[in-house]
């Protein structure tokens, strides 16, 4: 039992299986459809993640100037991670990423754990990105004087936190107009959400829709979705360059 859990595949065996099209999945190898440009764009997409657009503001607000050191530490960590993946790709130049490398180096059970850990990582990362995108989308709609109901623009936990914040502020004599946006949305979501039995229907519909669309795009295949990936990378680079070029035009005089 123990030996079967830690059984390994030799590098020669796994390379031969990949060359013959015999994989652990469906009996067929993956087609190589990405060129150097596509791989470069995917690498840039991984480097310029959603965090720089979403969580960086919160981190700067709570951490202050110390965020500069955060960038340095993160850059060093990412550099070591990149070296690890470079070693993976050079030693085992087939599909499978860290799962295949762990299978060859440590055994099946370790590879199984790493595979599920990666799936969990991607799932949690997608949730954070989707919620962040939803916030930007709602702000965009508000610019056109369109507002989604609170129970369709947030999730249950954030709605509850905002509701509790609103109750505390209202108890101190503040008006609804004086509440923070987070508190107003939470209060609106909790008080106006439709009820099914004892369950309040609160759903971040923009986040749900973007996850659904990206899932469909990924399901279609990498060959078809690489164009959209490249386009999004170009857009992200343009946004960052625009911010850098326009930073000198910011008037801190109006900051409060």
Tab-separated table of C-alpha atoms in Angstrom:
chain	number	residue	atom	x	y	z
A	1	UNK	CA	0.000	0.000	0.000
A	2	UNK	CA	2.698	2.475	1.048
A	3	UNK	CA	4.937	1.619	-1.874
A	4	UNK	CA	2.081	2.064	-4.352
A	5	UNK	CA	1.333	5.528	-2.969
A	6	UNK	CA	4.903	6.646	-3.559
A	7	UNK	CA	5.492	4.851	-6.846
A	8	UNK	CA	7.276	6.933	-9.452
A	9	UNK	CA	7.538	7.085	-13.193
A	10	UNK	CA	11.010	7.247	-14.619
A	11	UNK	CA	11.898	10.178	-16.817
A	12	UNK	CA	12.540	7.868	-19.768
A	13	UNK	CA	9.160	6.172	-19.298
A	14	UNK	CA	7.137	9.364	-19.019
A	15	UNK	CA	8.942	10.931	-21.992
A	16	UNK	CA	8.353	7.821	-24.106
A	17	UNK	CA	4.671	7.746	-23.149
A	18	UNK	CA	4.285	11.394	-24.097
A	19	UNK	CA	6.011	10.826	-27.438
A	20	UNK	CA	3.700	7.874	-28.137
A	21	UNK	CA	0.618	9.835	-27.096
A	22	UNK	CA	-0.035	7.613	-24.072
A	23	UNK	CA	-0.944	9.970	-21.224
A	24	UNK	CA	-2.693	9.504	-17.905
A	25	UNK	CA	-5.706	11.359	-19.254
A	26	UNK	CA	-7.553	10.303	-22.381
A	27	UNK	CA	-4.929	8.513	-24.401
A	28	UNK	CA	-3.862	11.439	-26.523
A	29	UNK	CA	-1.120	14.003	-26.155
A	30	UNK	CA	-1.679	17.727	-26.236
A	31	UNK	CA	-1.096	19.503	-29.522
A	32	UNK	CA	1.528	22.241	-29.561
A	33	UNK	CA	-0.394	25.285	-30.751
A	34	UNK	CA	1.392	28.063	-28.840
A	35	UNK	CA	4.325	29.852	-30.405
A	36	UNK	CA	7.082	31.904	-28.813
A	37	UNK	CA	4.983	35.069	-28.943
A	38	UNK	CA	1.997	33.351	-27.331
A	39	UNK	CA	4.115	31.880	-24.546
A	40	UNK	CA	5.735	35.265	-23.954
A	41	UNK	CA	2.336	36.908	-23.674
A	42	UNK	CA	1.153	34.215	-21.275
A	43	UNK	CA	4.245	34.801	-19.156
A	44	UNK	CA	3.567	38.540	-19.086
A	45	UNK	CA	-0.054	37.822	-18.183
A	46	UNK	CA	1.117	35.776	-15.206
A	47	UNK	CA	3.552	38.493	-14.112
A	48	UNK	CA	1.035	41.323	-14.468
A	49	UNK	CA	-1.738	39.646	-12.542
A	50	UNK	CA	-5.008	41.106	-11.377
A	51	UNK	CA	-3.491	41.919	-8.002
A	52	UNK	CA	-1.799	45.039	-9.333
A	53	UNK	CA	-5.230	46.391	-10.287
A	54	UNK	CA	-7.304	45.124	-7.380
A	55	UNK	CA	-5.488	44.355	-4.139
A	56	UNK	CA	-2.651	46.859	-4.475
A	57	UNK	CA	-4.896	49.741	-3.405
A	58	UNK	CA	-6.046	47.941	-0.272
A	59	UNK	CA	-2.490	46.889	0.533
A	60	UNK	CA	-1.205	50.453	0.130
A	61	UNK	CA	-4.011	51.819	2.306
A	62	UNK	CA	-3.376	49.363	5.137
A	63	UNK	CA	0.387	48.962	4.797
A	64	UNK	CA	1.495	52.447	3.864
A	65	UNK	CA	5.042	52.985	2.538
A	66	UNK	CA	5.966	49.442	3.580
A	67	UNK	CA	4.326	48.218	0.385
A	68	UNK	CA	7.554	49.112	-1.451
A	69	UNK	CA	9.340	46.367	0.488
A	70	UNK	CA	6.416	44.063	-0.269
A	71	UNK	CA	7.076	44.497	-3.976
A	72	UNK	CA	10.767	43.708	-3.510
A	73	UNK	CA	10.118	40.576	-1.439
A	74	UNK	CA	7.414	39.417	-3.846
A	75	UNK	CA	9.686	39.983	-6.849
A	76	UNK	CA	12.435	37.861	-5.272
A	77	UNK	CA	9.932	35.118	-4.434
A	78	UNK	CA	8.517	35.147	-7.954
A	79	UNK	CA	12.052	34.959	-9.332
A	80	UNK	CA	12.757	31.761	-7.393
A	81	UNK	CA	9.414	30.350	-8.514
A	82	UNK	CA	10.275	31.162	-12.132
A	83	UNK	CA	13.615	29.372	-11.783
A	84	UNK	CA	11.814	26.313	-10.402
A	85	UNK	CA	9.428	26.185	-13.345
A	86	UNK	CA	12.321	26.731	-15.755
A	87	UNK	CA	13.979	23.669	-14.240
A	88	UNK	CA	10.712	21.715	-14.549
A	89	UNK	CA	10.433	22.559	-18.234
A	90	UNK	CA	14.083	21.814	-19.047
A	91	UNK	CA	14.247	18.478	-17.215
A	92	UNK	CA	10.801	17.219	-18.208
A	93	UNK	CA	9.822	19.009	-21.445
A	94	UNK	CA	6.258	17.653	-21.611
A	95	UNK	CA	2.851	18.781	-20.397
A	96	UNK	CA	1.892	18.372	-16.774
A	97	UNK	CA	3.671	21.233	-15.006
A	98	UNK	CA	4.464	20.671	-11.318
A	99	UNK	CA	2.267	17.541	-11.231
A	100	UNK	CA	4.463	15.647	-13.679
A	101	UNK	CA	7.669	16.838	-12.027
A	102	UNK	CA	6.417	15.708	-8.605
A	103	UNK	CA	5.328	12.352	-10.079
A	104	UNK	CA	8.846	11.708	-11.354
A	105	UNK	CA	10.683	13.118	-8.336
A	106	UNK	CA	8.561	12.284	-5.270
A	107	UNK	CA	5.856	9.812	-6.242
A	108	UNK	CA	2.192	9.556	-7.086
A	109	UNK	CA	0.661	10.666	-3.774
A	110	UNK	CA	2.778	13.839	-3.660
A	111	UNK	CA	1.865	14.590	-7.271
A	112	UNK	CA	-1.807	14.039	-6.419
A	113	UNK	CA	-1.594	16.511	-3.523
A	114	UNK	CA	0.211	19.096	-5.646
A	115	UNK	CA	-2.290	18.700	-8.481
A	116	UNK	CA	-5.272	19.380	-6.230
A	117	UNK	CA	-3.394	22.207	-4.488
A	118	UNK	CA	-2.891	23.869	-7.872
A	119	UNK	CA	-6.583	23.479	-8.712
A	120	UNK	CA	-7.496	25.033	-5.353
A	121	UNK	CA	-5.038	27.872	-5.955
A	122	UNK	CA	-6.523	28.665	-9.353
A	123	UNK	CA	-10.080	28.464	-7.994
A	124	UNK	CA	-9.392	30.867	-5.114
A	125	UNK	CA	-7.444	33.195	-7.398
A	126	UNK	CA	-10.341	33.277	-9.846
A	127	UNK	CA	-12.744	34.187	-7.044
A	128	UNK	CA	-10.629	37.169	-5.978
A	129	UNK	CA	-10.207	38.372	-9.557
A	130	UNK	CA	-13.914	37.973	-10.328
A	131	UNK	CA	-14.965	39.943	-7.235
A	132	UNK	CA	-12.461	42.670	-8.085
A	133	UNK	CA	-13.685	42.823	-11.681
A	134	UNK	CA	-17.258	43.039	-10.430
A	135	UNK	CA	-16.371	46.099	-8.333
A	136	UNK	CA	-14.844	47.860	-11.336
A	137	UNK	CA	-17.817	46.910	-13.496
A	138	UNK	CA	-20.293	48.289	-10.962
A	139	UNK	CA	-18.330	51.540	-10.798
A	140	UNK	CA	-18.450	51.719	-14.596
A	141	UNK	CA	-22.224	51.256	-14.565
A	142	UNK	CA	-22.606	53.970	-11.941
A	143	UNK	CA	-20.784	56.320	-14.301
A	144	UNK	CA	-23.715	55.817	-16.682
A	145	UNK	CA	-26.192	56.251	-13.782
A	146	UNK	CA	-27.014	52.545	-13.762
A	147	UNK	CA	-27.031	50.796	-10.402
A	148	UNK	CA	-27.550	47.108	-9.783
A	149	UNK	CA	-29.501	46.117	-6.660
A	150	UNK	CA	-27.186	45.519	-3.738
A	151	UNK	CA	-28.136	41.841	-3.536
A	152	UNK	CA	-26.973	41.368	-7.150
A	153	UNK	CA	-23.674	43.223	-6.757
A	154	UNK	CA	-22.035	41.674	-3.699
A	155	UNK	CA	-21.593	38.382	-1.887
A	156	UNK	CA	-23.118	37.171	1.360
A	157	UNK	CA	-20.099	37.744	3.609
A	158	UNK	CA	-19.402	41.266	2.346
A	159	UNK	CA	-23.095	42.095	2.541
A	160	UNK	CA	-23.241	40.978	6.167
A	161	UNK	CA	-20.134	42.972	7.076
A	162	UNK	CA	-21.495	46.061	5.349
A	163	UNK	CA	-24.859	45.622	7.037
A	164	UNK	CA	-23.270	45.430	10.487
A	165	UNK	CA	-21.151	48.496	9.714
A	166	UNK	CA	-24.271	50.373	8.628
A	167	UNK	CA	-26.177	49.433	11.784
A	168	UNK	CA	-23.356	50.710	13.995
A	169	UNK	CA	-23.140	53.976	12.061
A	170	UNK	CA	-26.906	54.510	12.089
A	171	UNK	CA	-26.983	53.832	15.824
A	172	UNK	CA	-24.522	56.707	16.265
A	173	UNK	CA	-26.894	59.051	14.457
A	174	UNK	CA	-25.335	59.029	11.000
A	175	UNK	CA	-27.578	59.215	7.949
A	176	UNK	CA	-27.576	56.831	5.000
A	177	UNK	CA	-25.787	59.453	2.910
A	178	UNK	CA	-22.936	59.530	5.431
A	179	UNK	CA	-22.360	55.791	5.269
A	180	UNK	CA	-19.504	54.337	3.267
A	181	UNK	CA	-20.298	52.755	-0.074
A	182	UNK	CA	-19.553	49.327	1.371
A	183	UNK	CA	-21.979	49.897	4.246
A	184	UNK	CA	-24.745	51.211	1.990
A	185	UNK	CA	-24.431	48.264	-0.384
A	186	UNK	CA	-24.446	45.762	2.475
A	187	UNK	CA	-27.468	47.394	4.092
A	188	UNK	CA	-29.329	47.465	0.781
A	189	UNK	CA	-28.446	43.831	0.045
A	190	UNK	CA	-29.581	42.487	3.420
A	191	UNK	CA	-32.775	44.533	3.679
A	192	UNK	CA	-33.968	44.207	0.072
A	193	UNK	CA	-32.781	40.732	-0.939
A	194	UNK	CA	-35.546	38.304	-1.928
A	195	UNK	CA	-36.034	35.413	0.463
A	196	UNK	CA	-36.456	31.737	-0.414
A	197	UNK	CA	-37.531	29.958	2.736
A	198	UNK	CA	-35.061	31.266	5.289
A	199	UNK	CA	-32.310	31.978	2.762
A	200	UNK	CA	-31.675	35.494	1.475
A	201	UNK	CA	-30.776	35.451	-2.203
A	202	UNK	CA	-27.536	37.444	-2.446
A	203	UNK	CA	-25.444	36.845	-5.565
A	204	UNK	CA	-22.595	38.790	-7.128
A	205	UNK	CA	-24.011	38.425	-10.614
A	206	UNK	CA	-21.233	40.302	-12.510
A	207	UNK	CA	-18.610	38.055	-10.895
A	208	UNK	CA	-20.659	34.965	-11.748
A	209	UNK	CA	-21.050	36.038	-15.370
A	210	UNK	CA	-17.355	36.793	-15.912
A	211	UNK	CA	-16.344	33.434	-14.402
A	212	UNK	CA	-18.865	31.690	-16.662
A	213	UNK	CA	-17.571	33.487	-19.764
A	214	UNK	CA	-13.925	32.758	-18.957
A	215	UNK	CA	-14.808	29.114	-18.272
A	216	UNK	CA	-16.485	28.832	-21.670
A	217	UNK	CA	-13.491	30.511	-23.305
A	218	UNK	CA	-11.077	28.104	-21.626
A	219	UNK	CA	-13.258	25.118	-22.545
A	220	UNK	CA	-13.244	26.080	-26.213
A	221	UNK	CA	-9.502	25.481	-26.283
A	222	UNK	CA	-6.182	27.255	-25.992
A	223	UNK	CA	-5.867	27.605	-29.758
A	224	UNK	CA	-9.067	29.627	-29.928
A	225	UNK	CA	-8.619	31.540	-26.676
A	226	UNK	CA	-4.996	32.609	-27.133
A	227	UNK	CA	-6.041	35.604	-29.235
A	228	UNK	CA	-8.236	36.964	-26.474
A	229	UNK	CA	-5.454	36.299	-23.961
A	230	UNK	CA	-2.960	38.241	-26.073
A	231	UNK	CA	-5.436	41.094	-26.484
A	232	UNK	CA	-6.011	41.323	-22.729
A	233	UNK	CA	-2.256	41.358	-22.090
A	234	UNK	CA	-1.795	44.239	-24.540
A	235	UNK	CA	-4.633	46.106	-22.831
A	236	UNK	CA	-3.123	45.585	-19.365
A	237	UNK	CA	0.276	46.816	-20.520
A	238	UNK	CA	-1.365	49.873	-22.098
A	239	UNK	CA	-3.175	50.649	-18.828
A	240	UNK	CA	0.013	50.399	-16.772
A	241	UNK	CA	2.011	52.514	-19.239
A	242	UNK	CA	-0.799	55.079	-19.258
A	243	UNK	CA	-0.785	55.295	-15.468
A	244	UNK	CA	3.006	55.714	-15.397
A	245	UNK	CA	2.921	58.444	-18.042
A	246	UNK	CA	0.059	60.318	-16.379
A	247	UNK	CA	1.241	60.071	-12.777
A	248	UNK	CA	2.838	63.504	-13.070
A	249	UNK	CA	-0.556	65.003	-13.867
A	250	UNK	CA	-2.056	63.939	-10.533
A	251	UNK	CA	-2.795	66.850	-8.214
A	252	UNK	CA	-2.345	65.660	-4.645
A	253	UNK	CA	-3.943	68.950	-3.595
A	254	UNK	CA	-7.372	67.372	-4.066
A	255	UNK	CA	-6.634	64.215	-2.080
A	256	UNK	CA	-8.577	63.866	1.146
